[in-house]
Amino acid sequence: MTKGTKLNWIMAVALLPAFALNLMFGAVDIPVSDVFNIIFGKANCNGAWKYIILQTRLPQAITAILCGSSLAVSGLLLQTAFRNPLAGPSIFGINSGASLGAALVLLAFGGSMTLGGVPLTGFFAVIIAAFIGSAAVMAILLLFARMVKNDVMLLIIGIMIGYVASSAISLLNFFSTNEGVHSYMVWGLGNFGGVSMKQIPVFSAITIIGLTCSLLLIKPLNVLLLGGQYATNLGINTTRLRNQLLLITGLLTASATAFCGPIAFIGLAVPHIARLILNTDNHKQLIPATIIAGALTALACNLVSVMPGEKGIIPLNAITPIIGAPVIIYVITRHKA
């Protein structure tokens, strides 16, 4: 067993206590023994506590794992594809597309929409709209990817799409009601607690499909590290690979943003954390490490967010920069050294 594999197993084992801590702590103080009794289905448990654990904390912890792993792998794929250590899911405007979709529902349509003649309201309407917005941006990127062969130019186009989406959101905010602006602001702060147990299977299926597809691209990604021309000489269609990476990244980022809001820095910083831990660029070890590190980081952020207890919940996007920004600063200074 290699050193990288051992470290991956250590991080995987660390998921268990991190997951348990997310079940133990929250706004309501529940004894640890009762938490485990509820999880293992023992009788004579407090009904209110049972609801809090099974319908609030459990789906929140699962959502953190799914969202963290999705965003982290998306960041790793983009950093490899564009050979840019500062590439992340938000750089291509996919997050902005999801935000625009949510803004249209919350700011322009009063929290409801109609899809195929079926009226949708509340959180479900926001999820659908955010996913449609992300998918629309992804479709535009794939269209430009056929016309633009230069990775840097495609990167710039993605940034410009993000600016256009942000401008549209600003206009919607200006003309919206106070209630709509408040609802959108709350969604934009990021939250793992908005996904119910009924929605977990859908979120899990999308995430597992995206992560599985990323694992299937380990070999071409390792070859791509040696340069685009070298990869082409070995028979890898770099244009098709880039499109596949955009599709996978779009799927993972769209689902994570739709369900949890635009979570900052996890996709940008976690791949670098995984590299620093393993000290390797081999994707055979790096992708699993990034998946696990993303889940651990999201669980840690979620745990910090609920620490105030009865005083409320700290927004996730107030926590993630504290973890992510020092990592990015370190990466930048190391590259310049």
Coordinates of C-alpha atoms in Angstrom, one line a residue:
M1 CA 0.0 0.0 0.0
T2 CA 1.4 3.3 -1.1
K3 CA 1.7 6.4 1.1
G4 CA -1.0 8.2 -0.8
T5 CA -3.4 5.3 -0.4
K6 CA -2.7 5.2 3.4
L7 CA -3.5 8.9 3.6
N8 CA -6.7 8.4 1.7
W9 CA -7.8 5.7 4.1
I10 CA -6.9 7.9 7.1
M11 CA -9.1 10.7 5.7
A12 CA -11.9 8.3 4.9
V13 CA -11.9 7.0 8.4
A14 CA -11.9 10.6 9.7
L15 CA -15.3 11.1 7.9
L16 CA -17.0 8.9 10.5
P17 CA -16.2 11.2 13.6
A18 CA -16.8 14.3 11.5
F19 CA -20.2 13.0 10.4
A20 CA -21.0 12.0 14.0
L21 CA -20.1 15.5 15.3
N22 CA -22.5 17.0 12.8
L23 CA -25.3 14.9 14.3
M24 CA -24.4 15.7 17.9
F25 CA -24.3 19.5 17.7
G26 CA -26.9 22.0 16.6
A27 CA -29.3 24.7 17.9
V28 CA -30.9 22.2 20.3
D29 CA -28.8 20.5 22.9
I30 CA -29.5 16.7 22.7
P31 CA -27.5 14.2 24.8
V32 CA -25.0 12.1 22.9
S33 CA -26.5 8.9 24.1
D34 CA -30.0 9.9 22.8
V35 CA -28.4 10.9 19.4
F36 CA -27.0 7.4 19.0
N37 CA -30.2 5.7 20.2
I38 CA -32.2 7.7 17.6
I39 CA -29.8 6.8 14.8
F40 CA -29.8 3.1 15.7
G41 CA -33.6 3.1 15.9
K42 CA -34.0 2.3 19.6
A43 CA -37.4 2.9 21.2
N44 CA -38.5 5.3 23.9
C45 CA -36.8 8.3 22.3
N46 CA -38.0 11.9 22.5
G47 CA -40.3 12.6 19.5
A48 CA -39.0 16.1 18.9
W49 CA -35.4 15.1 19.2
K50 CA -36.0 12.2 16.8
Y51 CA -37.4 14.6 14.2
I52 CA -34.4 17.0 14.7
I53 CA -31.9 14.2 14.2
L54 CA -33.5 12.3 11.4
Q55 CA -35.1 15.1 9.4
T56 CA -32.7 18.0 10.0
R57 CA -29.2 17.1 11.1
L58 CA -28.9 13.8 9.2
P59 CA -29.9 15.2 5.8
Q60 CA -27.8 18.3 6.5
A61 CA -24.7 16.2 7.1
I62 CA -25.3 14.0 4.0
T63 CA -25.8 17.2 1.9
A64 CA -22.5 18.6 3.2
I65 CA -20.7 15.5 2.1
L66 CA -22.4 15.5 -1.4
C67 CA -21.9 19.2 -2.0
G68 CA -18.3 19.3 -0.7
S69 CA -17.2 16.4 -2.8
S70 CA -18.9 17.7 -5.9
L71 CA -17.4 21.2 -5.7
A72 CA -13.9 19.9 -4.8
V73 CA -13.8 17.5 -7.7
S74 CA -15.1 20.1 -10.1
G75 CA -12.3 22.4 -9.0
L76 CA -9.7 19.7 -9.5
L77 CA -10.9 18.9 -13.0
L78 CA -10.9 22.5 -14.1
Q79 CA -7.5 23.2 -12.7
T80 CA -6.1 20.2 -14.5
A81 CA -7.9 20.9 -17.8
F82 CA -6.8 24.5 -18.0
R83 CA -3.5 24.1 -16.2
N84 CA -4.5 27.0 -13.9
P85 CA -4.2 26.6 -10.1
L86 CA -6.8 29.4 -9.6
A87 CA -9.5 27.7 -11.8
G88 CA -12.7 26.8 -9.9
P89 CA -16.4 26.0 -10.5
S90 CA -17.3 29.7 -10.3
I91 CA -14.8 30.8 -12.9
F92 CA -16.9 29.6 -15.8
G93 CA -20.1 31.3 -14.8
I94 CA -21.8 28.0 -13.9
N95 CA -22.4 29.3 -10.3
S96 CA -23.6 32.6 -11.8
G97 CA -26.0 30.8 -14.1
A98 CA -27.5 28.9 -11.1
S99 CA -27.7 32.2 -9.2
L100 CA -29.5 33.9 -12.1
G101 CA -32.0 31.0 -12.3
A102 CA -32.7 31.3 -8.6
A103 CA -32.9 35.1 -8.9
L104 CA -35.5 34.9 -11.6
V105 CA -37.8 32.8 -9.4
L106 CA -37.2 34.7 -6.1
L107 CA -37.0 38.2 -7.5
A108 CA -39.0 38.3 -10.7
F109 CA -41.7 35.6 -10.2
G110 CA -42.3 35.9 -6.4
G111 CA -41.0 32.4 -5.5
S112 CA -42.9 30.3 -8.0
M113 CA -42.7 29.1 -11.6
T114 CA -44.5 26.9 -14.1
L115 CA -42.7 24.1 -15.9
G116 CA -44.5 22.2 -18.6
G117 CA -47.8 23.4 -17.2
V118 CA -46.9 22.2 -13.7
P119 CA -46.8 25.0 -11.1
L120 CA -43.8 24.9 -8.8
T121 CA -43.4 26.9 -5.6
G122 CA -40.9 27.3 -2.7
F123 CA -37.6 25.6 -2.4
F124 CA -38.3 23.1 -5.1
A125 CA -39.0 25.9 -7.7
V126 CA -35.6 27.5 -6.7
I127 CA -33.8 24.2 -7.2
I128 CA -35.3 23.6 -10.6
A129 CA -34.6 27.2 -11.7
A130 CA -31.0 27.1 -10.5
F131 CA -30.4 23.8 -12.2
I132 CA -31.8 25.2 -15.5
G133 CA -29.7 28.3 -15.2
S134 CA -26.5 26.2 -14.7
A135 CA -27.4 23.9 -17.6
A136 CA -28.0 27.0 -19.8
V137 CA -24.6 28.4 -19.1
M138 CA -23.0 24.9 -19.6
A139 CA -24.7 24.7 -23.0
I140 CA -23.3 28.1 -24.0
L141 CA -19.8 27.1 -22.9
L142 CA -20.0 23.8 -24.9
L143 CA -21.1 25.8 -27.9
F144 CA -18.2 28.2 -27.6
A145 CA -15.9 25.2 -26.9
R146 CA -16.6 24.1 -30.5
M147 CA -15.6 27.4 -31.9
V148 CA -12.7 28.3 -29.5
K149 CA -9.8 25.9 -29.4
N150 CA -7.7 28.0 -27.0
D151 CA -8.2 27.1 -23.3
V152 CA -7.3 30.6 -22.1
M153 CA -9.9 32.2 -24.4
L154 CA -12.6 29.8 -23.2
L155 CA -11.7 30.6 -19.7
I156 CA -12.1 34.3 -20.5
I157 CA -15.5 33.6 -22.1
G158 CA -16.6 31.8 -19.0
I159 CA -15.7 34.8 -16.9
M160 CA -17.6 37.2 -19.2
I161 CA -20.7 35.0 -19.0
G162 CA -20.4 35.2 -15.2
Y163 CA -20.3 39.0 -15.4
V164 CA -23.3 39.1 -17.6
A165 CA -25.3 36.8 -15.2
S166 CA -24.2 38.9 -12.2
S167 CA -25.3 42.1 -14.0
A168 CA -28.7 40.6 -14.7
I169 CA -29.0 39.6 -11.0
S170 CA -28.2 43.2 -10.0
L171 CA -30.9 44.5 -12.2
L172 CA -33.4 42.0 -10.8
N173 CA -32.4 43.1 -7.3
F174 CA -33.0 46.7 -8.2
F175 CA -36.5 46.2 -9.5
S176 CA -37.6 43.5 -7.0
T177 CA -39.5 43.8 -3.7
N178 CA -37.9 43.8 -0.3
E179 CA -39.2 40.3 0.4
G180 CA -37.7 39.0 -2.8
V181 CA -34.3 40.6 -2.2
H182 CA -34.3 39.1 1.3
S183 CA -35.2 35.6 0.1
Y184 CA -32.5 35.7 -2.6
M185 CA -29.9 37.1 -0.2
V186 CA -30.6 34.2 2.2
W187 CA -30.2 31.6 -0.6
G188 CA -27.0 33.3 -1.8
L189 CA -25.4 32.9 1.6
G190 CA -25.2 29.1 1.2
N191 CA -26.8 26.5 3.3
F192 CA -26.6 22.7 3.7
G193 CA -29.8 22.6 5.7
G194 CA -32.3 23.2 2.9
V195 CA -32.3 19.7 1.5
S196 CA -34.9 17.3 2.9
M197 CA -34.6 13.5 3.2
K198 CA -37.0 13.2 0.2
Q199 CA -34.6 15.2 -2.0
I200 CA -31.4 13.4 -0.8
P201 CA -31.8 10.4 -3.3
V202 CA -32.0 12.8 -6.3
F203 CA -29.0 14.8 -5.1
S204 CA -27.1 11.6 -4.3
A205 CA -27.8 10.0 -7.7
I206 CA -26.6 13.1 -9.6
T207 CA -23.4 13.4 -7.4
I208 CA -22.5 9.7 -7.7
I209 CA -22.9 9.8 -11.5
G210 CA -20.7 12.9 -11.8
L211 CA -18.0 11.5 -9.4
T212 CA -18.0 8.2 -11.2
C213 CA -17.5 9.9 -14.5
S214 CA -14.6 11.9 -13.1
L215 CA -12.9 8.6 -11.9
L216 CA -13.2 7.2 -15.4
L217 CA -11.0 10.0 -16.7
I218 CA -8.0 9.4 -14.4
K219 CA -5.7 8.1 -17.2
P220 CA -6.3 10.9 -19.7
L221 CA -6.1 13.5 -16.9
N222 CA -2.7 12.2 -15.9
V223 CA -1.5 12.4 -19.6
L224 CA -2.9 15.9 -19.9
L225 CA -0.6 17.0 -17.1
L226 CA 2.3 16.5 -19.5
G227 CA 0.9 19.0 -22.0
G228 CA -1.8 19.2 -24.6
Q229 CA 0.5 18.4 -27.5
Y230 CA 1.9 15.3 -25.7
A231 CA -1.6 14.1 -25.0
T232 CA -2.5 14.5 -28.6
N233 CA 0.5 12.6 -29.8
L234 CA -0.6 9.7 -27.5
G235 CA -4.0 9.6 -29.3
I236 CA -6.1 11.6 -26.8
N237 CA -8.7 13.9 -28.3
T238 CA -8.1 16.9 -26.1
T239 CA -11.1 18.8 -27.4
R240 CA -13.4 16.0 -26.6
L241 CA -11.8 15.5 -23.2
R242 CA -12.2 19.2 -22.5
N243 CA -15.9 19.0 -23.4
Q244 CA -16.3 15.9 -21.2
L245 CA -14.7 17.8 -18.3
L246 CA -17.0 20.7 -18.8
L247 CA -20.1 18.4 -18.8
I248 CA -19.0 16.6 -15.6
T249 CA -18.1 19.9 -13.9
G250 CA -21.3 21.5 -15.0
L251 CA -23.4 18.6 -13.7
L252 CA -21.7 18.5 -10.3
T253 CA -21.6 22.3 -9.9
A254 CA -25.2 22.8 -11.1
S255 CA -26.6 20.2 -8.6
A256 CA -24.5 21.5 -5.7
T257 CA -25.4 25.1 -6.3
A258 CA -29.0 24.4 -7.0
F259 CA -29.5 22.5 -3.7
C260 CA -27.2 24.5 -1.5
G261 CA -26.7 27.9 -3.0
P262 CA -23.4 29.3 -4.4
I263 CA -20.8 27.9 -1.9
A264 CA -17.5 29.8 -2.2
F265 CA -13.9 28.6 -2.0
I266 CA -14.5 24.8 -1.5
G267 CA -14.0 24.1 -5.2
L268 CA -11.0 26.4 -5.5
A269 CA -9.1 25.5 -2.3
V270 CA -9.8 21.9 -1.5
P271 CA -7.9 20.4 -4.5
H272 CA -4.8 22.3 -3.3
I273 CA -5.4 20.9 0.2
A274 CA -5.5 17.4 -1.2
R275 CA -2.3 18.0 -3.2
L276 CA -0.5 19.4 -0.1
I277 CA -1.5 16.3 1.9
L278 CA -0.5 13.7 -0.7
N279 CA 2.3 15.7 -2.4
T280 CA 1.4 14.3 -5.8
D281 CA -0.4 15.2 -9.0
N282 CA -1.3 11.6 -9.8
H283 CA -5.1 11.6 -10.3
K284 CA -5.4 8.0 -9.3
Q285 CA -4.8 9.1 -5.8
L286 CA -5.7 12.8 -6.1
I287 CA -9.3 12.4 -7.2
P288 CA -10.3 10.1 -4.3
A289 CA -8.3 12.4 -1.9
T290 CA -10.1 15.5 -3.3
I291 CA -13.5 13.8 -2.9
I292 CA -12.8 12.9 0.8
A293 CA -11.2 16.3 1.6
G294 CA -14.1 18.1 0.1
A295 CA -16.5 16.1 2.2
L296 CA -14.4 16.7 5.4
T297 CA -14.1 20.4 4.7
A298 CA -17.9 20.8 4.1
L299 CA -18.6 18.9 7.3
A300 CA -16.2 21.1 9.2
C301 CA -17.8 24.3 7.8
N302 CA -21.3 23.0 8.6
L303 CA -20.2 22.2 12.2
V304 CA -18.8 25.7 12.7
S305 CA -22.0 27.2 11.2
V306 CA -24.2 25.6 13.9
M307 CA -21.9 26.3 16.8
P308 CA -23.7 29.5 18.0
G309 CA -26.6 27.1 18.9
E310 CA -29.8 29.0 19.9
K311 CA -28.4 32.3 18.7
G312 CA -28.7 31.2 15.1
I313 CA -26.7 29.7 12.2
I314 CA -23.6 31.4 10.6
P315 CA -23.9 31.6 6.8
L316 CA -21.6 29.1 5.1
N317 CA -20.1 31.8 2.8
A318 CA -18.9 33.6 6.0
I319 CA -16.9 30.5 6.9
T320 CA -15.5 29.0 3.7
P321 CA -13.2 32.0 2.9
I322 CA -11.5 31.7 6.3
I323 CA -10.4 28.2 5.2
G324 CA -10.0 28.8 1.5
A325 CA -8.3 32.2 1.3
P326 CA -5.1 31.2 3.3
V327 CA -4.7 28.1 1.1
I328 CA -4.9 30.2 -2.1
I329 CA -2.5 32.8 -0.8
Y330 CA -0.1 30.0 0.1
V331 CA -0.4 28.5 -3.4
I332 CA 0.2 31.8 -5.1
T333 CA 3.3 32.7 -2.9
R334 CA 4.7 29.2 -3.4
H335 CA 4.4 29.4 -7.2
K336 CA 6.2 32.8 -7.1
A337 CA 8.9 31.6 -4.9

